[in-house]
Short mmCIF file of C-alpha atoms in Angstrom, two decimals:
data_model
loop_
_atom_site.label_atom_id
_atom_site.label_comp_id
_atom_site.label_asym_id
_atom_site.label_seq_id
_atom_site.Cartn_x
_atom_site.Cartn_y
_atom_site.Cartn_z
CA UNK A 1 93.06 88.26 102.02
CA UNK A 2 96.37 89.72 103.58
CA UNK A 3 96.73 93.23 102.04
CA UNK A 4 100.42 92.66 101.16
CA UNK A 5 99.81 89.26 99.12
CA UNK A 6 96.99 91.09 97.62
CA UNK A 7 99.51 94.02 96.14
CA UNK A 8 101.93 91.12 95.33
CA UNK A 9 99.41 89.54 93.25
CA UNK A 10 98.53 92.98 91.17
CA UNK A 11 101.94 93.63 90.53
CA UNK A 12 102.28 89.93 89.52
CA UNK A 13 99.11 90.55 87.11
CA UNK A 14 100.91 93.87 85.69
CA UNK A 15 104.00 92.17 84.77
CA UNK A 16 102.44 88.83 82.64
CA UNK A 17 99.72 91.39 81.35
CA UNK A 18 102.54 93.31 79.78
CA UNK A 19 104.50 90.34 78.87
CA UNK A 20 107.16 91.30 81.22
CA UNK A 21 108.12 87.74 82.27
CA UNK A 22 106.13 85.21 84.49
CA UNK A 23 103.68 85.13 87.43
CA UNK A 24 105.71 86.38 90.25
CA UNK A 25 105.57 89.99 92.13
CA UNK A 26 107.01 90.43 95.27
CA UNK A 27 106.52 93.96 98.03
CA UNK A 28 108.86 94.48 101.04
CA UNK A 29 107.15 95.63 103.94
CA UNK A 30 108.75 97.77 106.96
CA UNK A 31 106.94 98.82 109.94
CA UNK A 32 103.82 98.71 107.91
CA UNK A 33 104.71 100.64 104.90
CA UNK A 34 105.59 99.34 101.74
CA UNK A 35 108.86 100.11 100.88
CA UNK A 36 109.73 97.91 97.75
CA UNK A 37 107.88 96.11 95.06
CA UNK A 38 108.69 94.55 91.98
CA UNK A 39 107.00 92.38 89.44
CA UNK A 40 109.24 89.51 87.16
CA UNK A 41 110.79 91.42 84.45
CA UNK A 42 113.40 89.11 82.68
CA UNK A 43 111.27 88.86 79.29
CA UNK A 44 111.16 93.19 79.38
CA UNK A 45 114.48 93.72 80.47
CA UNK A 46 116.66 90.21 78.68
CA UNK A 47 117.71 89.90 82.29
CA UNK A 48 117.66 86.64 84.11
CA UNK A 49 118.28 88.52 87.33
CA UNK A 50 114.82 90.74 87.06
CA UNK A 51 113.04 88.20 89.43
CA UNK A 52 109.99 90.27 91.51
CA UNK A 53 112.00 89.43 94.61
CA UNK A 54 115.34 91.18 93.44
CA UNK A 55 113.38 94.24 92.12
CA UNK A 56 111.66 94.46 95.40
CA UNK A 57 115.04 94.14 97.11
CA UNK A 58 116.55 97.25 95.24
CA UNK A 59 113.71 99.37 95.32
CA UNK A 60 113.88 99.14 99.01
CA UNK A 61 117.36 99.05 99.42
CA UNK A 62 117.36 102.81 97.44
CA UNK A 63 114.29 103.86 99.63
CA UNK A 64 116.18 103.41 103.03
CA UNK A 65 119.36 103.87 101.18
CA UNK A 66 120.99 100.80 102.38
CA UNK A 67 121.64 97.13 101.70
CA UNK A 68 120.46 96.02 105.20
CA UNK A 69 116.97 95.52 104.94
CA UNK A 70 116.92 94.16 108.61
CA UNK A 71 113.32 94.89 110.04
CA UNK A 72 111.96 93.58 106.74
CA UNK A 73 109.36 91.23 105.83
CA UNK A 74 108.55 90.30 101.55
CA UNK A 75 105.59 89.00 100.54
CA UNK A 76 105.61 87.02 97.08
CA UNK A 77 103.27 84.92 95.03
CA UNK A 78 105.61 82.20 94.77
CA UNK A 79 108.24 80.92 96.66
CA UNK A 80 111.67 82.45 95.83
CA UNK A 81 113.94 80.72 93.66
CA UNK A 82 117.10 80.08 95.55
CA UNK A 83 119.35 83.20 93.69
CA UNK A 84 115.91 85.02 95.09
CA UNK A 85 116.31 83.20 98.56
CA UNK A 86 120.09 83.92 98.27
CA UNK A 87 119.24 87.90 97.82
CA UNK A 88 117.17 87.66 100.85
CA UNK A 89 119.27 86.15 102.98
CA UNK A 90 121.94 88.96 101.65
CA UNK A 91 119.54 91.31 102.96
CA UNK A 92 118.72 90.24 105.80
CA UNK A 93 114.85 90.33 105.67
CA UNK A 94 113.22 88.48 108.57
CA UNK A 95 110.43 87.24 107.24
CA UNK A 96 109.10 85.60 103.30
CA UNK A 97 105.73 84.85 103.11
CA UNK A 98 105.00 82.97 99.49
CA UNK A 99 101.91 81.79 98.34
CA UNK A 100 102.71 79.07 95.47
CA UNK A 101 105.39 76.58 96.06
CA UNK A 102 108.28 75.70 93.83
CA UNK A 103 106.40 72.64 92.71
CA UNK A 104 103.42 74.90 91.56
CA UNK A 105 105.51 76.61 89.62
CA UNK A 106 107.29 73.74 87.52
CA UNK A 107 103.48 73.04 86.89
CA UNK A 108 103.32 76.28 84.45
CA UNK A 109 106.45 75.67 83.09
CA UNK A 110 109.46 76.92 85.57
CA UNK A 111 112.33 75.49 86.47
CA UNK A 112 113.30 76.45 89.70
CA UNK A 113 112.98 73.00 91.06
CA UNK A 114 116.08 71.75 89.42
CA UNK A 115 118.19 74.67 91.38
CA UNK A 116 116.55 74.06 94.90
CA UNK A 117 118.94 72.94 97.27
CA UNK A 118 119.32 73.17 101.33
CA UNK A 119 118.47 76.75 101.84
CA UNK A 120 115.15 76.19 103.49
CA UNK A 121 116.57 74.26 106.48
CA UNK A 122 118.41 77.44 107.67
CA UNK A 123 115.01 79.76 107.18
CA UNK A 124 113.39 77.32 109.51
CA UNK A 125 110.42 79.45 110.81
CA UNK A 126 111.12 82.82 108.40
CA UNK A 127 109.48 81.07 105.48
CA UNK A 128 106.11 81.22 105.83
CA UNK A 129 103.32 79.79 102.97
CA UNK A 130 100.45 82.74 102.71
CA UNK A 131 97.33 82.99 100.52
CA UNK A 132 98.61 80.12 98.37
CA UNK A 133 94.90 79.97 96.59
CA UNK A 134 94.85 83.58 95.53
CA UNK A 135 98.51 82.93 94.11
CA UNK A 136 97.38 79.49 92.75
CA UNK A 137 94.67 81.49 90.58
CA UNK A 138 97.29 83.99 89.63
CA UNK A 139 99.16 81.11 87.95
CA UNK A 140 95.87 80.37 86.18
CA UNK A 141 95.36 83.74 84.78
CA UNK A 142 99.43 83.16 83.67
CA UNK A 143 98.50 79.92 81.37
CA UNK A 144 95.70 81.88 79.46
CA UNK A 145 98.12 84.65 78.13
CA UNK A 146 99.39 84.19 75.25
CA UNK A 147 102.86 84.70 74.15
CA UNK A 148 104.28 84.13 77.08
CA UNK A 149 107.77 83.02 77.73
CA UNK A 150 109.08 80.74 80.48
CA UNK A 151 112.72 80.08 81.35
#
């Protein structure tokens, strides 16, 4: 398994094991170092903007203290909602490697599909699908916890 999915997927597992939000954890990766990571925490923090992706995004922006995250690759369980992709284009991260697709995620209960639009025509060749088993078994664990809330 790729070593960065893999640390996706635990922060992914922290975050619905502490009710945070759903099945989605994200790292950012520069010259071989992690230098964000995040886990969805909308449910923790009432924030619809807590996506894994975004709290990746600042961690790393505060670690190289700036916005440019040029150089950059992220790694997340599921493919970023388009605010998400938006954030990463902002960025300017070269790579996204996802494991679950959009449509796997309206299968547990998500809603991203309905706000997809044209973005992934322009990321032709940055958006790349990685480990999507692993991430498909993450969304497995997701729909045994109880108490969970989806938006």
């Amino acid at each position: 398994m790729n070593k960065y999915m893999n640390i996706a997927i635990k922060e992914a597992q922290k975050g619905i094991h502490e009710n945070h939000g759903g099945p989605f954890g994200a790292v950012i990766v520069k010259d071989g170092k992690i230098i964000g990571r995040g886990h969805n925490q909308v449910v923790l923090k009432n924030d619809p903007t807590c996506h894994g992706e975004i709290q990746a995004i600042r961690q790393a922006s505060k670690k190289l203290n700036n916005f440019d995250l040029s150089g950059c690759d992220i790694y997340t369980t599921s493919e970023p909602c388009p605010m998400c992709m938006g954030a990463i284009m902002w960025a300017n991260i070269d790579h996204i490697y996802y494991g679950c697709n959009i449509n796997d995620a309206e299968m547990i209960g998500f809603r991203d599909n309905i706000f997809n639009n044209t973005q992934k025509k322009d990321l032709k060749g940055r958006i790349i699908e990685l480990e999507k088993d692993a991430c498909l078994a993450l969304f497995d664990e997701y729909k045994t916890i109880n108490n969970k809330t989806v938006y």
